[in-house]
Short mmCIF file of C-alpha atoms and ligand atoms in Angstrom, two decimals:
data_model
loop_
_atom_site.label_atom_id
_atom_site.label_comp_id
_atom_site.label_asym_id
_atom_site.label_seq_id
_atom_site.Cartn_x
_atom_site.Cartn_y
_atom_site.Cartn_z
CA MET A 1468 102.08 54.03 106.78
CA LYS A 1469 104.08 55.04 109.83
CA LYS A 1470 102.53 56.55 112.96
CA GLN A 1471 101.65 60.22 112.70
CA THR A 1472 104.50 62.41 113.87
CA ALA A 1473 104.88 66.18 114.29
CA ALA A 1474 107.25 67.88 111.86
CA ILE A 1475 108.56 71.38 111.26
CA THR A 1476 107.08 72.60 107.97
CA ALA A 1477 108.19 76.26 107.93
CA VAL A 1478 110.72 78.59 109.56
CA GLY A 1479 110.92 82.36 110.05
CA GLY A 1480 113.26 84.73 111.84
CA TYR A 1481 114.04 88.28 112.83
CA VAL A 1482 116.96 90.12 114.40
CA PRO A 1483 117.07 93.87 115.06
CA ASP A 1484 119.23 96.04 112.78
CA PHE A 1485 121.40 97.55 115.51
CA VAL A 1486 124.75 95.74 115.84
CA LEU A 1487 126.63 95.90 119.14
CA SER A 1488 130.19 94.79 118.33
CA ASN A 1489 132.96 93.72 120.68
CA LYS A 1490 134.81 96.89 119.67
CA VAL A 1491 131.95 99.06 120.92
CA LEU A 1492 131.70 97.01 124.14
CA GLU A 1493 135.38 97.82 124.72
CA THR A 1494 134.32 101.46 125.11
CA MET A 1495 131.55 100.58 127.58
CA VAL A 1496 133.20 98.14 130.03
CA ASP A 1497 136.68 96.84 130.86
CA THR A 1498 136.88 94.11 128.22
CA ASN A 1499 138.46 93.43 124.85
CA ASP A 1500 137.64 91.72 121.58
CA GLU A 1501 140.30 89.06 122.09
CA TRP A 1502 138.93 87.98 125.51
CA ILE A 1503 135.34 87.85 124.29
CA THR A 1504 136.23 85.97 121.10
CA THR A 1505 138.43 83.33 122.71
CA ARG A 1506 136.21 82.78 125.79
CA THR A 1507 132.81 82.82 124.06
CA GLY A 1508 133.12 82.88 120.23
CA ILE A 1509 130.98 86.03 120.07
CA LYS A 1510 131.93 88.93 117.77
CA GLU A 1511 128.71 90.92 117.76
CA ARG A 1512 125.09 90.82 118.87
CA ARG A 1513 121.85 92.57 117.84
CA ILE A 1514 120.01 94.98 120.12
CA LEU A 1515 116.40 96.15 119.82
CA LYS A 1516 116.78 99.90 120.17
CA GLU A 1517 113.28 101.05 119.19
CA GLU A 1518 111.57 102.69 122.15
CA ASN A 1519 108.53 101.05 123.75
CA LYS A 1520 109.01 97.85 121.77
CA GLY A 1521 109.28 94.56 123.62
CA THR A 1522 109.75 90.90 122.85
CA SER A 1523 106.42 90.72 121.00
CA TYR A 1524 107.74 93.14 118.36
CA MET A 1525 110.42 90.63 117.33
CA ALA A 1526 108.14 87.59 117.79
CA ILE A 1527 105.58 89.15 115.44
CA LYS A 1528 108.26 89.94 112.83
CA ALA A 1529 109.55 86.34 112.94
CA ALA A 1530 106.02 84.92 112.67
CA GLU A 1531 105.16 87.27 109.80
CA ASP A 1532 108.32 86.17 107.98
CA LEU A 1533 107.24 82.52 108.38
CA ILE A 1534 103.69 83.28 107.21
CA LYS A 1535 104.95 85.15 104.14
CA LYS A 1536 107.42 82.42 103.16
CA SER A 1537 105.12 79.46 103.75
CA GLY A 1538 101.80 80.95 102.67
CA VAL A 1539 100.08 79.47 105.73
CA ASP A 1540 96.73 81.10 106.53
CA PRO A 1541 97.09 82.51 110.09
CA ALA A 1542 93.39 81.86 110.70
CA GLU A 1543 94.17 78.12 110.46
CA ILE A 1544 96.75 78.18 113.25
CA ASP A 1545 95.37 76.35 116.31
CA PHE A 1546 97.91 77.31 118.93
CA VAL A 1547 100.59 79.98 119.33
CA LEU A 1548 103.29 79.18 121.89
CA VAL A 1549 105.81 81.89 122.73
CA ALA A 1550 108.95 80.63 124.44
CA THR A 1551 110.50 83.57 126.26
CA ALA A 1552 112.29 84.64 129.41
CA THR A 1553 111.51 88.30 128.73
CA PRO A 1554 107.74 88.63 128.23
CA ASP A 1555 106.35 92.05 127.29
CA LEU A 1556 104.63 92.27 130.69
CA PRO A 1557 104.87 90.17 133.88
CA VAL A 1558 101.16 89.42 133.56
CA ALA A 1559 99.21 89.13 130.27
CA ALA A 1560 100.70 86.48 128.01
CA THR A 1561 102.91 87.86 125.26
CA ALA A 1562 101.64 85.00 123.08
CA ALA A 1563 98.06 86.30 123.21
CA TYR A 1564 99.12 89.68 121.83
CA VAL A 1565 101.33 88.06 119.19
CA ALA A 1566 98.54 85.72 118.05
CA SER A 1567 96.12 88.62 117.61
CA GLU A 1568 98.63 90.80 115.79
CA ILE A 1569 99.51 88.10 113.22
CA GLY A 1570 95.86 87.28 112.52
CA ALA A 1571 95.78 83.92 114.33
CA VAL A 1572 92.19 84.73 115.22
CA ASN A 1573 91.16 81.14 115.93
CA ALA A 1574 94.14 80.21 118.07
CA PHE A 1575 94.70 79.90 121.80
CA SER A 1576 98.07 80.88 123.12
CA TYR A 1577 100.36 81.09 126.10
CA ASP A 1578 103.99 81.71 127.09
CA LEU A 1579 106.52 79.11 128.19
CA GLN A 1580 109.47 80.07 130.41
CA ALA A 1581 112.39 77.76 130.99
CA ALA A 1582 115.25 80.26 130.49
CA CYS A 1583 117.60 79.16 127.71
CA SER A 1584 115.75 75.84 127.35
CA SER A 1585 112.40 77.55 126.64
CA PHE A 1586 112.39 76.79 122.92
CA LEU A 1587 113.58 73.20 123.38
CA TYR A 1588 110.82 72.53 125.93
CA GLY A 1589 108.40 74.36 123.61
CA MET A 1590 109.24 71.83 120.89
CA SER A 1591 108.14 69.08 123.27
CA THR A 1592 104.86 70.87 124.05
CA ALA A 1593 104.11 71.75 120.43
CA THR A 1594 104.80 68.26 119.08
CA SER A 1595 102.79 66.59 121.86
CA TYR A 1596 99.69 68.58 120.94
CA ILE A 1597 100.02 67.43 117.34
CA GLU A 1598 100.90 63.79 118.06
CA SER A 1599 97.84 63.55 120.29
CA GLY A 1600 95.74 64.43 117.25
CA ARG A 1601 94.18 67.37 119.05
CA TYR A 1602 95.62 70.17 116.89
CA LYS A 1603 96.98 70.45 113.35
CA LYS A 1604 98.94 73.69 113.19
CA VAL A 1605 101.10 74.86 116.07
CA LEU A 1606 103.24 77.99 115.78
CA LEU A 1607 106.20 77.94 118.16
CA ILE A 1608 108.12 81.20 118.54
CA GLY A 1609 111.32 81.68 120.54
CA ALA A 1610 111.93 85.36 121.29
CA ASP A 1611 113.91 87.35 123.82
CA LYS A 1612 114.82 90.96 124.37
CA MET A 1613 117.77 90.17 126.62
CA SER A 1614 118.94 93.79 126.48
CA SER A 1615 115.96 94.64 128.72
CA ILE A 1616 117.41 92.61 131.63
CA ILE A 1617 121.14 93.12 131.16
CA ASP A 1618 123.32 95.52 133.14
CA TYR A 1619 125.57 97.18 130.57
CA THR A 1620 128.09 98.03 133.28
CA ASP A 1621 128.58 94.33 134.17
CA ARG A 1622 131.26 92.91 131.86
CA THR A 1623 130.55 89.33 132.91
CA THR A 1624 127.06 89.34 131.37
CA CYS A 1625 126.74 92.23 128.91
CA ILE A 1626 129.18 90.69 126.43
CA ILE A 1627 127.15 87.49 126.13
CA PHE A 1628 123.54 88.28 125.35
CA GLY A 1629 121.65 89.65 122.35
CA ASP A 1630 118.08 90.13 121.10
CA GLY A 1631 116.23 88.15 118.43
CA ALA A 1632 113.35 85.87 117.51
CA GLY A 1633 112.69 82.76 115.45
CA ALA A 1634 109.53 80.86 114.59
CA VAL A 1635 108.66 77.36 113.40
CA LEU A 1636 105.39 75.78 112.34
CA PHE A 1637 104.65 72.19 113.44
CA GLU A 1638 102.20 70.07 111.46
CA PRO A 1639 101.28 66.37 111.34
CA ASN A 1640 103.47 64.18 109.14
CA ASP A 1641 102.52 60.69 108.00
CA GLU A 1642 105.95 59.67 106.68
CA GLY A 1643 107.37 59.33 110.19
CA LEU A 1644 109.41 62.55 109.89
CA GLY A 1645 109.66 65.23 112.59
CA HIS A 1646 110.01 64.65 116.33
CA GLN A 1647 111.50 61.21 117.13
CA ASP A 1648 112.68 61.28 120.74
CA GLU A 1649 113.54 63.60 123.60
CA TYR A 1650 115.24 63.63 126.99
CA LEU A 1651 114.47 66.70 129.12
CA ARG A 1652 115.77 67.43 132.62
CA THR A 1653 115.77 70.03 135.40
CA ASP A 1654 117.67 70.66 138.64
CA GLY A 1655 116.31 73.42 140.88
CA CYS A 1656 119.59 73.67 142.79
CA GLY A 1657 120.86 75.59 139.78
CA ARG A 1658 118.88 78.74 140.36
CA GLN A 1659 121.46 80.20 142.72
CA PHE A 1660 123.92 80.37 139.81
CA LEU A 1661 121.77 82.05 137.16
CA LYS A 1662 118.85 84.28 138.06
CA ILE A 1663 117.17 87.66 138.31
CA GLU A 1664 116.80 88.17 142.01
CA ALA A 1665 114.00 90.74 142.26
CA GLY A 1666 110.70 91.47 140.57
CA GLY A 1667 109.17 88.09 141.35
CA SER A 1668 107.03 86.93 144.26
CA ILE A 1669 109.94 86.44 146.67
CA LEU A 1670 111.34 89.92 146.27
CA PRO A 1671 108.90 92.31 144.56
CA ALA A 1672 110.24 95.48 142.98
CA SER A 1673 111.10 98.30 145.36
CA GLU A 1674 113.33 101.35 145.43
CA GLU A 1675 115.89 99.17 147.20
CA THR A 1676 115.89 96.41 144.55
CA VAL A 1677 116.34 98.94 141.77
CA LYS A 1678 119.17 100.65 143.63
CA ASN A 1679 120.85 97.26 144.20
CA LYS A 1680 120.54 96.35 140.50
CA GLN A 1681 118.59 93.21 141.39
CA HIS A 1682 116.43 93.34 138.26
CA TYR A 1683 119.33 92.39 136.02
CA VAL A 1684 120.61 88.92 135.14
CA TYR A 1685 123.12 87.57 137.65
CA GLN A 1686 125.30 84.68 136.50
CA ASP A 1687 128.08 82.73 138.18
CA GLY A 1688 129.57 81.96 134.78
CA LYS A 1689 132.16 79.41 135.86
CA SER A 1690 129.62 77.23 137.71
CA VAL A 1691 127.04 77.46 134.92
CA PHE A 1692 129.75 76.61 132.40
CA LYS A 1693 130.68 73.41 134.24
CA PHE A 1694 127.10 72.19 134.48
CA ALA A 1695 126.34 73.21 130.88
CA VAL A 1696 129.32 71.40 129.37
CA SER A 1697 128.71 68.07 131.10
CA ASN A 1698 124.91 68.06 130.89
CA MET A 1699 124.55 69.17 127.27
CA ALA A 1700 127.14 66.62 126.17
CA ASP A 1701 125.57 63.84 128.29
CA VAL A 1702 122.03 64.25 126.98
CA SER A 1703 123.15 64.57 123.36
CA ALA A 1704 125.22 61.38 123.63
CA LEU A 1705 122.32 59.62 125.38
CA ILE A 1706 119.83 60.56 122.63
CA MET A 1707 122.23 59.24 119.98
CA GLU A 1708 122.80 55.97 121.84
CA ARG A 1709 119.21 55.13 122.58
CA ASN A 1710 118.21 55.81 118.97
CA GLY A 1711 121.11 53.78 117.59
CA LEU A 1712 122.59 56.82 115.84
CA THR A 1713 126.29 56.82 114.93
CA LYS A 1714 128.17 60.07 114.31
CA GLU A 1715 127.73 59.43 110.58
CA ASP A 1716 123.94 59.21 111.03
CA VAL A 1717 123.78 62.67 112.60
CA ASN A 1718 123.46 65.31 109.87
CA TRP A 1719 123.27 68.33 112.15
CA LEU A 1720 123.83 69.26 115.77
CA VAL A 1721 121.58 72.22 116.64
CA PRO A 1722 123.03 73.47 119.94
CA HIS A 1723 121.96 76.36 122.15
CA GLN A 1724 124.34 79.26 121.47
CA ALA A 1725 125.66 80.15 124.95
CA ASN A 1726 129.37 79.71 124.44
CA LYS A 1727 131.37 78.25 121.53
CA ARG A 1728 133.43 76.20 124.00
CA ILE A 1729 130.27 74.49 125.31
CA ILE A 1730 129.15 73.79 121.74
CA ASP A 1731 132.56 72.35 120.80
CA ALA A 1732 132.58 70.13 123.90
CA THR A 1733 129.13 68.76 123.02
CA ALA A 1734 130.13 68.08 119.42
CA ASN A 1735 133.35 66.36 120.55
CA ARG A 1736 131.50 64.09 122.94
CA MET A 1737 129.12 63.10 120.13
CA GLY A 1738 132.03 62.66 117.73
CA VAL A 1739 130.31 65.01 115.28
CA ASP A 1740 132.55 67.00 112.88
CA ALA A 1741 132.53 70.80 113.04
CA ASP A 1742 130.92 71.11 109.59
CA LYS A 1743 127.79 69.42 110.98
CA VAL A 1744 127.45 71.86 113.87
CA MET A 1745 125.10 74.81 113.36
CA MET A 1746 126.68 77.97 114.73
CA ASN A 1747 125.79 81.67 114.58
CA ILE A 1748 126.88 82.75 118.07
CA GLN A 1749 129.56 84.95 116.45
CA ARG A 1750 126.84 87.18 114.95
CA TYR A 1751 124.00 87.09 117.50
CA GLY A 1752 125.51 86.11 120.87
CA ASN A 1753 123.18 84.28 123.24
CA THR A 1754 119.59 85.19 122.34
CA THR A 1755 118.21 82.75 124.99
CA SER A 1756 114.89 81.39 123.60
CA ALA A 1757 115.72 82.44 120.05
CA THR A 1758 119.02 80.59 119.52
CA LEU A 1759 117.59 77.30 118.20
CA PRO A 1760 115.01 78.74 115.76
CA LEU A 1761 117.53 81.34 114.53
CA LEU A 1762 119.90 78.48 113.69
CA LEU A 1763 117.16 76.81 111.64
CA TYR A 1764 116.44 80.18 110.00
CA ASP A 1765 120.10 80.60 109.01
CA TYR A 1766 120.67 76.97 107.91
CA GLU A 1767 117.25 76.17 106.38
CA LYS A 1768 118.53 76.10 102.79
CA GLN A 1769 121.16 73.48 103.65
CA LEU A 1770 118.68 71.10 105.28
CA LYS A 1771 117.36 68.11 103.36
CA LYS A 1772 114.29 65.95 103.86
CA GLY A 1773 115.18 63.02 106.12
CA ASP A 1774 118.18 64.74 107.76
CA ASN A 1775 118.75 63.71 111.38
CA LEU A 1776 118.95 66.77 113.67
CA ILE A 1777 119.98 66.64 117.34
CA PHE A 1778 118.87 69.71 119.31
CA ALA A 1779 120.51 70.41 122.67
CA ALA A 1780 120.13 73.21 125.21
CA PHE A 1781 121.08 74.19 128.73
CA GLY A 1782 119.80 77.13 130.78
CA GLY A 1783 118.81 78.74 134.04
CA GLY A 1784 116.82 76.71 136.51
CA PHE A 1785 118.78 74.58 135.68
CA THR A 1786 116.92 73.26 132.67
CA TRP A 1787 118.39 71.18 129.87
CA GLY A 1788 117.79 68.43 127.38
CA SER A 1789 118.04 67.08 123.88
CA ILE A 1790 115.57 66.36 121.08
CA TYR A 1791 116.03 64.14 118.03
CA LEU A 1792 114.07 65.35 114.99
CA LYS A 1793 114.00 64.28 111.33
CA TRP A 1794 113.80 67.22 108.93
CA ALA A 1795 110.69 67.04 106.73
CA TYR A 1796 111.28 69.13 103.60
CA ASN A 1797 113.73 70.47 101.03
CA SER A 1798 113.78 74.26 100.66
O1 LIG B 938 122.69 80.25 128.23
C1 LIG B 938 122.46 80.01 129.57
C2 LIG B 938 123.56 79.28 130.20
N1 LIG B 938 124.75 80.10 130.28
C3 LIG B 938 125.91 79.61 129.94
O2 LIG B 938 125.99 78.51 129.46
C4 LIG B 938 127.15 80.46 130.19
C5 LIG B 938 128.22 79.62 130.81
N2 LIG B 938 129.41 80.36 131.19
C6 LIG B 938 130.28 80.89 130.29
O3 LIG B 938 130.02 80.87 129.10
C7 LIG B 938 131.58 81.46 130.79
O4 LIG B 938 131.74 81.10 132.14
C8 LIG B 938 131.69 83.01 130.66
C9 LIG B 938 131.83 83.39 129.18
C10 LIG B 938 130.49 83.67 131.27
C11 LIG B 938 132.97 83.47 131.37
O5 LIG B 938 134.11 82.79 130.86
P1 LIG B 938 135.15 82.07 131.84
O6 LIG B 938 136.21 81.51 130.99
O7 LIG B 938 134.38 81.12 132.71
O8 LIG B 938 135.73 83.28 132.65
P2 LIG B 938 135.73 83.49 134.25
O9 LIG B 938 134.39 83.87 134.72
O10 LIG B 938 136.41 82.33 134.88
O11 LIG B 938 136.68 84.74 134.34
C12 LIG B 938 138.07 84.66 134.02
C13 LIG B 938 138.70 86.03 134.19
C14 LIG B 938 138.35 86.69 135.52
O12 LIG B 938 139.47 87.44 135.94
P3 LIG B 938 140.45 86.86 137.07
O13 LIG B 938 139.59 86.61 138.27
O14 LIG B 938 141.00 85.58 136.50
O15 LIG B 938 141.45 87.95 137.23
C15 LIG B 938 137.23 87.65 135.16
O16 LIG B 938 137.15 88.75 136.03
O17 LIG B 938 138.20 86.92 133.17
C16 LIG B 938 137.64 88.08 133.78
N3 LIG B 938 136.52 88.54 132.96
C17 LIG B 938 136.67 89.34 131.89
N4 LIG B 938 137.76 89.87 131.31
C18 LIG B 938 137.56 90.63 130.21
C19 LIG B 938 135.22 88.26 133.12
N5 LIG B 938 134.49 88.85 132.15
C20 LIG B 938 135.37 89.53 131.37
C21 LIG B 938 135.23 90.32 130.23
N6 LIG B 938 136.36 90.85 129.67
N7 LIG B 938 134.04 90.57 129.65
#
């Protein structure tokens, strides 16, 4: 018997009904479908329009979908981790509310924030708890209501982001499937290129910060692009090399959905063919913490037990990394 590993045993997802297409964006800002499609690969994104509903609304829907599909008893969940850059409230963990609402009455919970790498880092946290033997059922949710922090008069950011949520359950596996290896990195110099300037401890909210639009996402796209392309490709290649994986061994690349050009560059560097690259950026845009679980949600039926998956992400901070995971079940 191999050492106990931590494997994904169920997946759930949720995206809001409202579709914001490139065509509609053309009527809002000075942009066009052709520019957005060729520069990013995005055709449309989902927006949570319901009033007074935050990230938890989508996180709960994704978790409920997982619970319904898998039949897991929420009372048996030990830990609920919500990866998000857009918590319901600045203080009071979104995860605590989500856990209570889904009936995870015996769980503890907290949020994890690492911008677009939140879910990837969350996979590291979730699997470590299980590998240590301390907990048996960990629910990891990636959810973001990006529309709550986007300026819809800024064409450089409003065309990119969307709202959504995805959830996975991690459980012990004694066949050696699940998490195999990871390489996670950060570089704090990156925060000048991708940030929300106000509303934190440096610059608390004021009339001035609202007037100056400092509560919205600011991104120096070109600089972020450069770092994202080289770092995501580097870590993915490194994970393959140190695990002795050839391009034939890799069944799926599961890349953060920030820009199709970044995804293509990563796949090229790994030598992985396009048909092995999970992609749904055209339908959802960049949903930040939800991109990776929403890929699993969309591709679950095509995954086979034993498949080698390479996850890769890059985000604000900067934060980035790659995780090698063996899929543990056939749908
Ligand atoms: O997920 C977290 C990490 N984030 C990322 O990985 C995002 C990384 N960055 C990117 O994906 C790309 O940099 C963007 C999609 C954000 C921008 O694409 P780009 O090819 O880097 O464009 P650019 O910023 O260099 O802009 C090129 C031109 C500029 O015009 P000039 O100066 O050449 O006249 C922009 O003003 O395109 C203009 N532009 C637009 N035109 C039409 C910028 N946004 C738009 C727009 N529609 N929405």
